[in-house]
Structures are given as C-alpha cells and as structure tokens.
Short mmCIF file of N, CA and C in Angstrom, two decimals:
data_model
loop_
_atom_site.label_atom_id
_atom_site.label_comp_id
_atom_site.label_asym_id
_atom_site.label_seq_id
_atom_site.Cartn_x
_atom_site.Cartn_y
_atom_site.Cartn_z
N UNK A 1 -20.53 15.86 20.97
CA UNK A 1 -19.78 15.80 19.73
C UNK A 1 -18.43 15.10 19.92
N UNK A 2 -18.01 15.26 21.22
CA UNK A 2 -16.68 14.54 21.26
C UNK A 2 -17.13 12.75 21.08
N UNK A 3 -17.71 12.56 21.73
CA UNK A 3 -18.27 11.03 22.09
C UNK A 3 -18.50 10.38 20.56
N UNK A 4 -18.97 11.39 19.86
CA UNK A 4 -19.56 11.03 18.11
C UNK A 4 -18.13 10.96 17.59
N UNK A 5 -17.04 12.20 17.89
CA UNK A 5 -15.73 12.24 16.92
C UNK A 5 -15.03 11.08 17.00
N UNK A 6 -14.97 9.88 18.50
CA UNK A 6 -14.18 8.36 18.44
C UNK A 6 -15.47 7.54 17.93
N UNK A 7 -16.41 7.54 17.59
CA UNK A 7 -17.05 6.51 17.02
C UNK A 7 -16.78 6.92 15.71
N UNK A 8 -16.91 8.03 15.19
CA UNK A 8 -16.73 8.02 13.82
C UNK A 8 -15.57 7.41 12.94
N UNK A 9 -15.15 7.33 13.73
CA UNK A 9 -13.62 6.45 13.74
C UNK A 9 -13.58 5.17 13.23
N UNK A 10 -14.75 4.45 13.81
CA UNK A 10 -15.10 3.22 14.09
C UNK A 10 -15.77 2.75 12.26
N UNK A 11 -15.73 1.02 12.46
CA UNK A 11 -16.53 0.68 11.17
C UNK A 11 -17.43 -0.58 11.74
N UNK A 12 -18.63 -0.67 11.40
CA UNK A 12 -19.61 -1.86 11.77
C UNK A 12 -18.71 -2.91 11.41
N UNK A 13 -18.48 -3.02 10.01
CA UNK A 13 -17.85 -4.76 10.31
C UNK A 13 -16.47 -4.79 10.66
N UNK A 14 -15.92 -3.90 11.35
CA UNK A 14 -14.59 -4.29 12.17
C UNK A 14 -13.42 -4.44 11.34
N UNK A 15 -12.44 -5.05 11.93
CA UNK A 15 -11.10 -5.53 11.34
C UNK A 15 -11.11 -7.06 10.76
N UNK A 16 -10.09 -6.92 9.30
CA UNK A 16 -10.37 -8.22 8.96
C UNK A 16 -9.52 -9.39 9.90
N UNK A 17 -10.75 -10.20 9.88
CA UNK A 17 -10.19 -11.55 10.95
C UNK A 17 -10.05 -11.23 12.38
N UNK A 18 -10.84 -9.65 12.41
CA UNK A 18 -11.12 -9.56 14.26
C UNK A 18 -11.78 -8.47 14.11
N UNK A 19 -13.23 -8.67 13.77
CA UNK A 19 -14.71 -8.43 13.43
C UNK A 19 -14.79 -7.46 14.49
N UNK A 20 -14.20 -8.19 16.22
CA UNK A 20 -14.62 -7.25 17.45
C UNK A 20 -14.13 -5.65 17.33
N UNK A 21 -12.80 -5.98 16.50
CA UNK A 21 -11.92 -4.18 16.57
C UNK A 21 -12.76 -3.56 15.37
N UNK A 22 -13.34 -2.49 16.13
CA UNK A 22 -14.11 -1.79 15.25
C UNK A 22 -13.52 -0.48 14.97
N UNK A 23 -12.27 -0.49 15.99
CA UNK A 23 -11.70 1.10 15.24
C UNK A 23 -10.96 0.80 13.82
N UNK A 24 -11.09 1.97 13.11
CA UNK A 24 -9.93 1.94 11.83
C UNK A 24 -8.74 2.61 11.97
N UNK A 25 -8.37 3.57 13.24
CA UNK A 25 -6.76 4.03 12.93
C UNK A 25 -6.07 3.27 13.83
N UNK A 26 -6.74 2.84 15.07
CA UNK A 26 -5.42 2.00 15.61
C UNK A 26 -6.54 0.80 16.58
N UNK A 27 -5.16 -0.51 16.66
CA UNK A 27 -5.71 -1.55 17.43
C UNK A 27 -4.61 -1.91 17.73
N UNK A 28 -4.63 -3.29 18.40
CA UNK A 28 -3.68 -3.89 18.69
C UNK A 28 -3.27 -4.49 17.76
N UNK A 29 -2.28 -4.91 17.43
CA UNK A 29 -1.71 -5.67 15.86
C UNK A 29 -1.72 -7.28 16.48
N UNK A 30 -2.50 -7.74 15.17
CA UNK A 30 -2.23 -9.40 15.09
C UNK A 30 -1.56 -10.26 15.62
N UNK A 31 -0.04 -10.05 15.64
CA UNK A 31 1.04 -10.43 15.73
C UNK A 31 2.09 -9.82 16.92
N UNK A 32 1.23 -8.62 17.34
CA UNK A 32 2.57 -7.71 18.20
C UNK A 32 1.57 -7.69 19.84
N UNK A 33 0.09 -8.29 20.10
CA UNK A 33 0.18 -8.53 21.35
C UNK A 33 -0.70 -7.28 21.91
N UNK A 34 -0.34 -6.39 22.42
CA UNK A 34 -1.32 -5.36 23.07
C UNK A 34 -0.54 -4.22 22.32
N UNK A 35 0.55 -4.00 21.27
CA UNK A 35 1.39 -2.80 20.97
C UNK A 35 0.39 -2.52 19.73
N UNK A 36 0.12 -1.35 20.06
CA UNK A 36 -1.04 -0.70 18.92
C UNK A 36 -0.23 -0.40 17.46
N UNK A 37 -1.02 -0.90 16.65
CA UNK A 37 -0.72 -0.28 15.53
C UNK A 37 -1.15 0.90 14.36
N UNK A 38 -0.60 1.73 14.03
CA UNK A 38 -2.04 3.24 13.22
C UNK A 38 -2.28 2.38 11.90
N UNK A 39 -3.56 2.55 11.52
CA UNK A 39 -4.50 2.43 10.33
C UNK A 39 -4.08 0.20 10.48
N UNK A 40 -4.48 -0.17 11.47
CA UNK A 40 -3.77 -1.43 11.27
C UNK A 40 -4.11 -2.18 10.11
N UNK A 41 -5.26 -2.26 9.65
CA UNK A 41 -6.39 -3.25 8.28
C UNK A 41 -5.17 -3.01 7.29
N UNK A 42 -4.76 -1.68 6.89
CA UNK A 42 -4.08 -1.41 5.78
C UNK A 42 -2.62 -1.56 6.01
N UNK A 43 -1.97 -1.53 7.29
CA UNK A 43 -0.75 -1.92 7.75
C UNK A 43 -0.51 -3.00 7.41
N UNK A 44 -1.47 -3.80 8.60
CA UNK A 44 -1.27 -5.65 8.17
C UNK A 44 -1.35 -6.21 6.87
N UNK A 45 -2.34 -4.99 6.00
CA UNK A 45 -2.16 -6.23 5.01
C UNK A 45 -1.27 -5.97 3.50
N UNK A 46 -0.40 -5.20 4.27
CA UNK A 46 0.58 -4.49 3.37
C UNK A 46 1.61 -5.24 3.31
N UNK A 47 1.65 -5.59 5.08
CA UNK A 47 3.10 -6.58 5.46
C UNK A 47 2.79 -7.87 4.99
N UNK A 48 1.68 -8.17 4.53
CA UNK A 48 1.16 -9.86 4.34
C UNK A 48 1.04 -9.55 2.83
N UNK A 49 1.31 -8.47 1.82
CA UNK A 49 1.80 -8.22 0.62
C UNK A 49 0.17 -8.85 -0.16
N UNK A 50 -0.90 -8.52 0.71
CA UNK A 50 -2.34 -9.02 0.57
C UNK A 50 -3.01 -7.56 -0.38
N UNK A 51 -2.97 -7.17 -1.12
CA UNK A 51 -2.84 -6.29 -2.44
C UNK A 51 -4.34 -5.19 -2.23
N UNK A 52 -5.47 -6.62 -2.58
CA UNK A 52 -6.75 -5.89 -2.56
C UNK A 52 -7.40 -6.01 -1.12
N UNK A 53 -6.95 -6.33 -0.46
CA UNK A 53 -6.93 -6.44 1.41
C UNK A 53 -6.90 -5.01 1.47
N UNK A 54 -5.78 -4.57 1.19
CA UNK A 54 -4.98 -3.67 1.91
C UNK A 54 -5.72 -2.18 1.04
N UNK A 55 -6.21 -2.57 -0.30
CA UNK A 55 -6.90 -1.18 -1.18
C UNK A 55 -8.58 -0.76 -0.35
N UNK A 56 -8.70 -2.18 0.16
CA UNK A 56 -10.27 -2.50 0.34
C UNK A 56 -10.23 -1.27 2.21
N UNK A 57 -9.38 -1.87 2.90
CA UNK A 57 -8.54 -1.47 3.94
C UNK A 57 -8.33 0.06 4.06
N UNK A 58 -7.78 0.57 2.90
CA UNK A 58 -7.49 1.88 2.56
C UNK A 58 -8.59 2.60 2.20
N UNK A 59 -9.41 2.19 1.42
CA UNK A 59 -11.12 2.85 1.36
C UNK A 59 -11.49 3.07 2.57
N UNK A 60 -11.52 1.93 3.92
CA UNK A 60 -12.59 1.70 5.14
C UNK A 60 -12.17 3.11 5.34
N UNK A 61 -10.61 3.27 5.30
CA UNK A 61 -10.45 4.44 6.69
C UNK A 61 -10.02 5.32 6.34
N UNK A 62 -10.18 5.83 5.05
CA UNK A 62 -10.14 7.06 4.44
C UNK A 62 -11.98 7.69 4.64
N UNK A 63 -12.75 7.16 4.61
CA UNK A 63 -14.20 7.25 4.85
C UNK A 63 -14.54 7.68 6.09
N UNK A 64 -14.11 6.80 7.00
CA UNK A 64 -13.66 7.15 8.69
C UNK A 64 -13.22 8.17 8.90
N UNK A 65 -12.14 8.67 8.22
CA UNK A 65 -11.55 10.04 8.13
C UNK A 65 -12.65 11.24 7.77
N UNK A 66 -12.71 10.91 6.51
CA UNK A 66 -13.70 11.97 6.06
C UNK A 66 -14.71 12.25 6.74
N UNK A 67 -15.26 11.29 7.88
CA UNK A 67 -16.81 11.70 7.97
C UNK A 67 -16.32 12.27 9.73
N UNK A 68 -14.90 12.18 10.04
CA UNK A 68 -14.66 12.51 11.09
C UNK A 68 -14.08 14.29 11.12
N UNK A 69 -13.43 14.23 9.89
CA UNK A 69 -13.39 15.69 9.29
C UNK A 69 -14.35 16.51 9.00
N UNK A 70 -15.61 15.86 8.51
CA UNK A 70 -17.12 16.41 8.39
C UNK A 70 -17.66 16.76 9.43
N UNK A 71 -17.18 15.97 11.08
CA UNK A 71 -18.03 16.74 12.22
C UNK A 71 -16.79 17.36 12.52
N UNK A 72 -15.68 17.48 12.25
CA UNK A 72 -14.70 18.62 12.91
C UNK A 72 -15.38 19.73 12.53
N UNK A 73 -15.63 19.97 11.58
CA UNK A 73 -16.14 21.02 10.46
C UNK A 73 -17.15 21.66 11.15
N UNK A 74 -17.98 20.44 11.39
CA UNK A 74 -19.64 20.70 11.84
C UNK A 74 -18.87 21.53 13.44
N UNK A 75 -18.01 20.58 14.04
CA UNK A 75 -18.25 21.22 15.45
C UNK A 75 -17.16 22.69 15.62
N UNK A 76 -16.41 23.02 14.48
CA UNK A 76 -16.03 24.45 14.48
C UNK A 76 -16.95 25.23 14.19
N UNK A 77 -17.43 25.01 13.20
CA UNK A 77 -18.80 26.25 13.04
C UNK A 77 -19.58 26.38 13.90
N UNK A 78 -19.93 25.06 15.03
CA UNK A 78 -21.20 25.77 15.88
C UNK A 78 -20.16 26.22 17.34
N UNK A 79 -19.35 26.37 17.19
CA UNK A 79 -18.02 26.75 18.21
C UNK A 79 -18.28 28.00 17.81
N UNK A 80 -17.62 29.01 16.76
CA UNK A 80 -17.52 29.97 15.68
C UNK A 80 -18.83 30.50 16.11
N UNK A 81 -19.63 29.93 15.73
CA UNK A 81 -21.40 30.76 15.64
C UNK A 81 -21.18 30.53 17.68
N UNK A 82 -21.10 30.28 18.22
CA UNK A 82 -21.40 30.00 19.75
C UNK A 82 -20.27 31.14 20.08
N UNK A 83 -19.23 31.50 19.62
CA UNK A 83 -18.55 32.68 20.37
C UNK A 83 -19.00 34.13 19.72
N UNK A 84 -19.55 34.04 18.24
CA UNK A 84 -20.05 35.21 17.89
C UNK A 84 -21.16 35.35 18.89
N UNK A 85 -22.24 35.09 19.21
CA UNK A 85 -23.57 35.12 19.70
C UNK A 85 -23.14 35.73 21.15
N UNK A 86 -22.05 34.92 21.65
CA UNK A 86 -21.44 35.80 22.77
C UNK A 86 -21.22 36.89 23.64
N UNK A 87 -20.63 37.58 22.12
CA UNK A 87 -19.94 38.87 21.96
C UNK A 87 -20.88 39.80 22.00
#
C-alpha cells in the first residue's frame, strides 16, 4: 500500500511540456533547474498567468489527492480491523 500511496500521486499524461514528470505535487520546476516545486502544473502556470492551464492543472491534482486520500482511508481501516483481530 505504501508503493500504491506515491503512484497515486502520479498522472499518465504527465506535466504540461514534460510528459516524462508524472508526479502532480512536486517536480523540478521549468525554469529553477533541479529545485522542486509543490503542485508544479498549477504553480507554473499561474506564474505564466496561463488561466485554463492552470484550472485544467488544478483538476489533475486535486483527483491525485482524492484517490490518494481514498487509500489512506482504505489503509486505516485494514490497520484498525488488523489491531482489533489482535486483541
């Protein structure tokens, strides 16, 4: 489940204009070299004042979120049920 919680992270078609970065909360920024940036798609294209970039951007990794919150969820309850059974 840990291995699933950083992919969930991730989006098939990547970052715009660098397809390879498939995470959505942080990469290296465009412009800044190897210095990571958080949620970069929606960062960059905030600073480039790129409007529906940046809404389109804000969907990817709010989704990412959610479905990463969905196995937090998943992996407290079978945590929860795994220490009752325990006892």
């Amino acid at each position: 489940m840990l291995i699933q919680s950083e992919r969930k992270l991730t989006s098939p078609e990547g970052l715009p204009g660098r397809f390879w970065y498939k995470h959505q909360i942080y990469a290296p920024g465009v412009y800044t070299g190897y210095e990571a940036k958080a949620i970069p798609a929606v960062r960059e294209a905030i600073e480039q004042k790129q409007w529906k970039q940046a809404d389109d951007a804000l969907r990817r990794a709010a989704a990412v979120l959610q479905d990463e919150a969905t196995l937090v969820s998943s992996a407290a309850a079978k945590l929860s049920a795994a220490t009752s059974a325990a006892k």
